Amino acid sequence: MADSVVAFLLEHLSQLLQRETNLLCGVEDQITSLRNELQIINIYLKTSSGNNNNNKEMEQLILSQIRDIAHVAEDVIDTFIANVAVYKRKNLLKRMLHSVGHAKLLHDVAEKIDKIKNTLKEINENKIKYYQDSSDQTREDGMKMQSLHILRSNVEVKDVVGFVHESEVVINRLIGEGSLHLNVVSIIGMGGLGKTTLARKIYNSDKVKKHFNCLAWVYVSNECRTKEILLGLLKHLMPNHEYEGRRNNNTKKGKKKHKELAQDLSSLSEGEMKETIRKCLELKKYLLVLDDLWNRQDWDAVKDAFPDGNKGSRVLITSRLKEIASHTSRDPPYYLQFLSEQKSWELFSKKVCRGEDYPCGLESLGKQMVKSCGGLPLSIVVLAGLLANKIKSHREWSKVVGHVNWYLTQNETQVKDVILKLSFDNLPSRLKPCFLYLGIFPEDHEICVRQLLQLWVAEGFIQETGSGSRDLEDVAEDYLYELIDRSLIQVAGVSDSGGVETCRIHDLLRDLCILESKEDKIFQVCNDNNILIPTKPRRLSIHSTMSHYVTSSTIDHSCVRSLFFSDPNCYISYKEWIWLTKAFKLVRVLNLEGNCCLKIPSNLGNFIHLRYLRINSQYTRFVPDSISNLQNLEILDFGPSIMVISISFPNGISKLKHLRHVYTYGPIMLRGHNSKSDGEVMWNLQTISRIVLNKQTTHHIKKGSFPKLKKLGLLISSNFKGDVPKMLLSLKQLSHLNKLQIIFKVKNWQHKQWDITCNPEEVLQILKHLRQLSILEIINSFNLTTRVIMFPPNITKLKLTCISCLNSDAVNAIGNLTKLQILILFGAKWFSKPWTSDKLFDLNCVEDRFPSLQVFEMRSLPIQNWKLANGSMTQLQTLNIWKCDMLDSLPSELWSLTTLRKIFVQEPSNAMTAFLQNLEVKNGPDLIVE
């Protein structure tokens, strides 16, 4: 991981030389020279990383030396900049009084940088002596990999239960009615899920053996070469044709011939091997299993050895990588899922008891431990093997309960090597820190993808593309999907548009991430059990209360660059804020979960290096002026935008040139005069989750202060005395704006009265001119949809909330949006129930409307009848109906929509429940009722 440390420091130095020339005055030459030296080291790291298998211990030693010296350089420079920033903020008289101290500061940092450069030169000049050829070590590594494969097979195959349904599905894909041409079927899943086990069950089944007259199995692995794969296939194929027929009763003679045959096969060239395989297979209906395929190149290198005799032959592939499946076949892969609780318990019991009766009184403890394994067969088998060798007593098993993952990770041969070594070592270097970073989050935590991607960027993990034109968060999203495709990250939640909204990591993998990160000083997770352990992590994730940690910890935090507090009930007192600002002066990422932050301290601006600030607090109402000192700030996150109670921000926030995203619990209200910020342009700002429409906001928008803004939420209330429609028209100049949220402030919920001075119809009439918009959300719509309305013509997603009525004109207006793909309609159940007849309305969708709609969601709407004409919603794929308890049935035309895949109905009325129970539809969409 030293390469990522050096790469980040290089990027950091380059940014400093561009942005902070006034702070680096006097040491620019030394920093430029240090950067040049690091560039040489970085090239060496990229070319040597992972290529030297001869002396791993020496390689790790030199890498750790490079990492440590890079950290020292980072500390020296960051400390210097923080001190200079304080000096620069002093008035002229105080600067003169401290001029001697400043001169000494310059001298000291220059001296320290020279010492760092000398150390780097020594490493660079002498590194060659650390890499002596060692054939013995190479052979030892090869033997270790071979034993690892044997162990992996034993762990995955032995004592496996279940897979009845799974094997039936895959077998049907192999032998069911389909093309007679050669086809590839893939089983995809994370390490330890039992892909090999399932493939073996299929391979050995009577159905498969009767269907195919030739079967062969080869284990591929990450270390395999083309010739080894071909040789493995030949050893399965050739005995059936040549060796078996030549066996005789002389065992020694038979063994000798077998050995000679193996030697003969090994001497063949790749081309000759392929030709031999083709001859063995060309007249047969065969099944070949390529177990644990890791890269596309291996498939491309061997696929032409498999003839297509138009007999229905198949190739079965197991892999952890989704990209393998999409590369080898057009058919979707079979994704192997985690075991259910019942199957997990069955597997555990079979292994731990070994056919004996289950010990009395241990079942509850056993089930508790099995649950900790999260349905991963590998961890269940290893845990069962551990307990099988212990005395089956309540006392012994109680020692393991609550520490299951710790016990598993101690057996590094079985778990660390099988799951992490193969998966982690095979990752490109750019993905390794991103994957390990997941260990920072609490166990079983659903991780918000947006926050994760932004954290990766803030941490410096994301490398710019060649052109440098792509947004770094888009690149980060690519990294995320790569890790998902490699089965290292699980998808937890999906957005309306189908993107991944939340994710998680398996507990066992998380623990291994923590161990790996601790070794490389990437981060450390601190809980109540290890607060007093002296460490110097670069990133610190604290899983205890802040008050407990502050009063207990005695370690030096000056090296910490990222700080996470994960206590959901966190309360940050004034004294704790003082501790934070003093102990973590050099922090770049500050993530404070919790709900109690009554006041943000006035010295917030002392975090001069801060790039990412998250304070999840609904009670914050005032942000101090000093926030404008955070010149490196990129992400400001005060929690999800839920409330309409504003939070006061200084107008000087426009000085933050690198700020990209601003999220606040309530809408921002800018304070102060505009004259101070005239001419300030925030070129990087892309998101303002919510902001109050007032004079300051209008001024910034009209002056072009946010030219790259993509997402904007506007709260419209009676406090704004200006011309709202005219102001909204100025949004046309935001050429990058593609998502707009309009919030109408409410004066009286019971009578559905807005607290606004403008006519909502005028607002909608203006919005139709915003042709650049693709996503529009209107909160507190009330009866707006009963009036003459127009929407932006190019929107693909429309969300209307708090709807009290919806007439045919509104439905037609929405249905005429030819590009609309997602429609979400929310009612206002909390203030409208119980429904009365005068509050109910019908939903009439006439022919040729909603031509591109794919997702339709309606929640808490007072709909009585839904009519859907033929030719309407012809592209609909997903229908979600939530708590529409006056809707008694669904239109019959739904079942004729060939694109419809899923219907989800939550809390239906009794009549709707009866309707769905009596529904008989063949080959229809999946129907889920809760």
PDB file of C-alpha atoms in Angstrom, residues 217-325:
ATOM      1  CA  TRP A 217     -12.790 -30.463 -14.812  1.00  0.00           C
ATOM      2  CA  VAL A 218      -9.868 -28.068 -14.449  1.00  0.00           C
ATOM      3  CA  TYR A 219      -9.033 -25.686 -11.617  1.00  0.00           C
ATOM      4  CA  VAL A 220      -7.785 -22.426 -13.102  1.00  0.00           C
ATOM      5  CA  SER A 221      -6.646 -20.161 -10.194  1.00  0.00           C
ATOM      6  CA  ASN A 222      -5.090 -16.743 -10.401  1.00  0.00           C
ATOM      7  CA  GLU A 223      -1.592 -18.147 -10.960  1.00  0.00           C
ATOM      8  CA  CYS A 224      -2.421 -20.450 -13.871  1.00  0.00           C
ATOM      9  CA  ARG A 225      -0.892 -20.118 -17.309  1.00  0.00           C
ATOM     10  CA  THR A 226      -2.574 -21.142 -20.554  1.00  0.00           C
ATOM     11  CA  LYS A 227      -0.462 -24.260 -20.871  1.00  0.00           C
ATOM     12  CA  GLU A 228      -1.347 -25.378 -17.339  1.00  0.00           C
ATOM     13  CA  ILE A 229      -5.076 -25.018 -18.049  1.00  0.00           C
ATOM     14  CA  LEU A 230      -4.797 -27.019 -21.260  1.00  0.00           C
ATOM     15  CA  LEU A 231      -2.679 -29.681 -19.557  1.00  0.00           C
ATOM     16  CA  GLY A 232      -5.241 -29.967 -16.771  1.00  0.00           C
ATOM     17  CA  LEU A 233      -7.978 -30.622 -19.334  1.00  0.00           C
ATOM     18  CA  LEU A 234      -5.876 -33.162 -21.192  1.00  0.00           C
ATOM     19  CA  LYS A 235      -5.219 -35.143 -18.015  1.00  0.00           C
ATOM     20  CA  HIS A 236      -8.989 -35.524 -17.622  1.00  0.00           C
ATOM     21  CA  LEU A 237      -9.630 -36.272 -21.277  1.00  0.00           C
ATOM     22  CA  MET A 238      -6.735 -38.460 -22.393  1.00  0.00           C
ATOM     23  CA  PRO A 239      -7.034 -41.337 -19.889  1.00  0.00           C
ATOM     24  CA  ASN A 240     -10.508 -42.051 -21.239  1.00  0.00           C
ATOM     25  CA  HIS A 241      -9.015 -42.613 -24.694  1.00  0.00           C
ATOM     26  CA  GLU A 242      -5.512 -43.906 -24.320  1.00  0.00           C
ATOM     27  CA  TYR A 243      -4.296 -44.641 -20.834  1.00  0.00           C
ATOM     28  CA  GLU A 244      -7.235 -46.596 -19.409  1.00  0.00           C
ATOM     29  CA  GLY A 245      -7.273 -48.918 -22.376  1.00  0.00           C
ATOM     30  CA  ARG A 246      -3.580 -49.715 -21.984  1.00  0.00           C
ATOM     31  CA  ARG A 247      -3.699 -50.519 -18.261  1.00  0.00           C
ATOM     32  CA  ASN A 248      -2.839 -54.062 -17.238  1.00  0.00           C
ATOM     33  CA  ASN A 249      -2.534 -55.987 -14.028  1.00  0.00           C
ATOM     34  CA  ASN A 250       1.060 -54.918 -13.558  1.00  0.00           C
ATOM     35  CA  THR A 251       0.565 -51.917 -11.225  1.00  0.00           C
ATOM     36  CA  LYS A 252       4.140 -50.707 -11.505  1.00  0.00           C
ATOM     37  CA  LYS A 253       4.007 -50.899 -15.269  1.00  0.00           C
ATOM     38  CA  GLY A 254       0.698 -49.036 -15.319  1.00  0.00           C
ATOM     39  CA  LYS A 255       2.078 -46.279 -13.129  1.00  0.00           C
ATOM     40  CA  LYS A 256       5.146 -45.993 -15.325  1.00  0.00           C
ATOM     41  CA  LYS A 257       3.041 -45.624 -18.464  1.00  0.00           C
ATOM     42  CA  HIS A 258       0.879 -43.025 -16.717  1.00  0.00           C
ATOM     43  CA  LYS A 259       3.954 -41.032 -15.786  1.00  0.00           C
ATOM     44  CA  GLU A 260       5.321 -41.287 -19.318  1.00  0.00           C
ATOM     45  CA  LEU A 261       2.001 -40.148 -20.750  1.00  0.00           C
ATOM     46  CA  ALA A 262       1.964 -37.117 -18.423  1.00  0.00           C
ATOM     47  CA  GLN A 263       5.483 -36.261 -19.516  1.00  0.00           C
ATOM     48  CA  ASP A 264       4.505 -36.624 -23.163  1.00  0.00           C
ATOM     49  CA  LEU A 265       1.547 -34.272 -22.692  1.00  0.00           C
ATOM     50  CA  SER A 266       3.688 -31.685 -20.906  1.00  0.00           C
ATOM     51  CA  SER A 267       6.118 -31.592 -23.794  1.00  0.00           C
ATOM     52  CA  LEU A 268       3.416 -30.542 -26.249  1.00  0.00           C
ATOM     53  CA  SER A 269       3.208 -26.921 -27.367  1.00  0.00           C
ATOM     54  CA  GLU A 270       0.070 -24.895 -26.647  1.00  0.00           C
ATOM     55  CA  GLY A 271      -1.046 -25.303 -30.233  1.00  0.00           C
ATOM     56  CA  GLU A 272      -0.575 -29.068 -30.110  1.00  0.00           C
ATOM     57  CA  MET A 273      -2.463 -29.258 -26.821  1.00  0.00           C
ATOM     58  CA  LYS A 274      -5.405 -27.353 -28.285  1.00  0.00           C
ATOM     59  CA  GLU A 275      -5.471 -29.594 -31.335  1.00  0.00           C
ATOM     60  CA  THR A 276      -5.429 -32.703 -29.134  1.00  0.00           C
ATOM     61  CA  ILE A 277      -8.284 -31.372 -27.027  1.00  0.00           C
ATOM     62  CA  ARG A 278     -10.320 -30.548 -30.131  1.00  0.00           C
ATOM     63  CA  LYS A 279      -9.866 -34.100 -31.436  1.00  0.00           C
ATOM     64  CA  CYS A 280     -10.977 -35.532 -28.088  1.00  0.00           C
ATOM     65  CA  LEU A 281     -14.128 -33.371 -28.039  1.00  0.00           C
ATOM     66  CA  GLU A 282     -15.198 -32.840 -31.632  1.00  0.00           C
ATOM     67  CA  LEU A 283     -17.601 -35.811 -31.867  1.00  0.00           C
ATOM     68  CA  LYS A 284     -18.924 -35.618 -28.323  1.00  0.00           C
ATOM     69  CA  LYS A 285     -21.557 -33.806 -26.311  1.00  0.00           C
ATOM     70  CA  TYR A 286     -19.257 -32.565 -23.576  1.00  0.00           C
ATOM     71  CA  LEU A 287     -19.302 -30.549 -20.364  1.00  0.00           C
ATOM     72  CA  LEU A 288     -16.116 -28.754 -19.318  1.00  0.00           C
ATOM     73  CA  VAL A 289     -15.798 -27.039 -15.938  1.00  0.00           C
ATOM     74  CA  LEU A 290     -13.336 -24.162 -15.566  1.00  0.00           C
ATOM     75  CA  ASP A 291     -13.257 -23.654 -11.811  1.00  0.00           C
ATOM     76  CA  ASP A 292     -12.245 -20.270 -10.352  1.00  0.00           C
ATOM     77  CA  LEU A 293     -11.563 -18.324 -13.536  1.00  0.00           C
ATOM     78  CA  TRP A 294      -9.937 -14.980 -12.697  1.00  0.00           C
ATOM     79  CA  ASN A 295      -9.380 -13.078 -15.920  1.00  0.00           C
ATOM     80  CA  ARG A 296     -10.717 -12.775 -19.435  1.00  0.00           C
ATOM     81  CA  GLN A 297      -7.314 -13.422 -20.980  1.00  0.00           C
ATOM     82  CA  ASP A 298      -7.302 -17.022 -19.728  1.00  0.00           C
ATOM     83  CA  TRP A 299     -10.652 -17.662 -21.407  1.00  0.00           C
ATOM     84  CA  ASP A 300      -9.579 -16.003 -24.641  1.00  0.00           C
ATOM     85  CA  ALA A 301      -6.417 -18.111 -24.665  1.00  0.00           C
ATOM     86  CA  VAL A 302      -8.201 -21.486 -24.388  1.00  0.00           C
ATOM     87  CA  LYS A 303     -11.669 -21.034 -25.894  1.00  0.00           C
ATOM     88  CA  ASP A 304     -10.612 -22.009 -29.427  1.00  0.00           C
ATOM     89  CA  ALA A 305      -9.738 -25.483 -28.090  1.00  0.00           C
ATOM     90  CA  PHE A 306     -13.449 -26.152 -27.528  1.00  0.00           C
ATOM     91  CA  PRO A 307     -15.151 -27.249 -30.762  1.00  0.00           C
ATOM     92  CA  ASP A 308     -18.790 -26.457 -31.461  1.00  0.00           C
ATOM     93  CA  GLY A 309     -20.157 -29.663 -32.909  1.00  0.00           C
ATOM     94  CA  ASN A 310     -23.745 -28.435 -32.678  1.00  0.00           C
ATOM     95  CA  LYS A 311     -24.505 -31.179 -30.165  1.00  0.00           C
ATOM     96  CA  GLY A 312     -25.491 -29.081 -27.133  1.00  0.00           C
ATOM     97  CA  SER A 313     -22.074 -29.040 -25.441  1.00  0.00           C
ATOM     98  CA  ARG A 314     -21.551 -26.692 -22.509  1.00  0.00           C
ATOM     99  CA  VAL A 315     -18.786 -24.983 -20.525  1.00  0.00           C
ATOM    100  CA  LEU A 316     -19.475 -24.283 -16.834  1.00  0.00           C
ATOM    101  CA  ILE A 317     -17.435 -21.480 -15.265  1.00  0.00           C
ATOM    102  CA  THR A 318     -17.126 -20.470 -11.615  1.00  0.00           C
ATOM    103  CA  SER A 319     -15.703 -17.057 -10.796  1.00  0.00           C
ATOM    104  CA  ARG A 320     -15.803 -14.203  -8.319  1.00  0.00           C
ATOM    105  CA  LEU A 321     -15.916 -11.679 -11.150  1.00  0.00           C
ATOM    106  CA  LYS A 322     -19.076 -10.623 -12.943  1.00  0.00           C
ATOM    107  CA  GLU A 323     -17.024  -9.372 -15.888  1.00  0.00           C
ATOM    108  CA  ILE A 324     -15.936 -12.958 -16.606  1.00  0.00           C
ATOM    109  CA  ALA A 325     -19.555 -14.005 -17.084  1.00  0.00           C
TER     110      ALA A 325
END
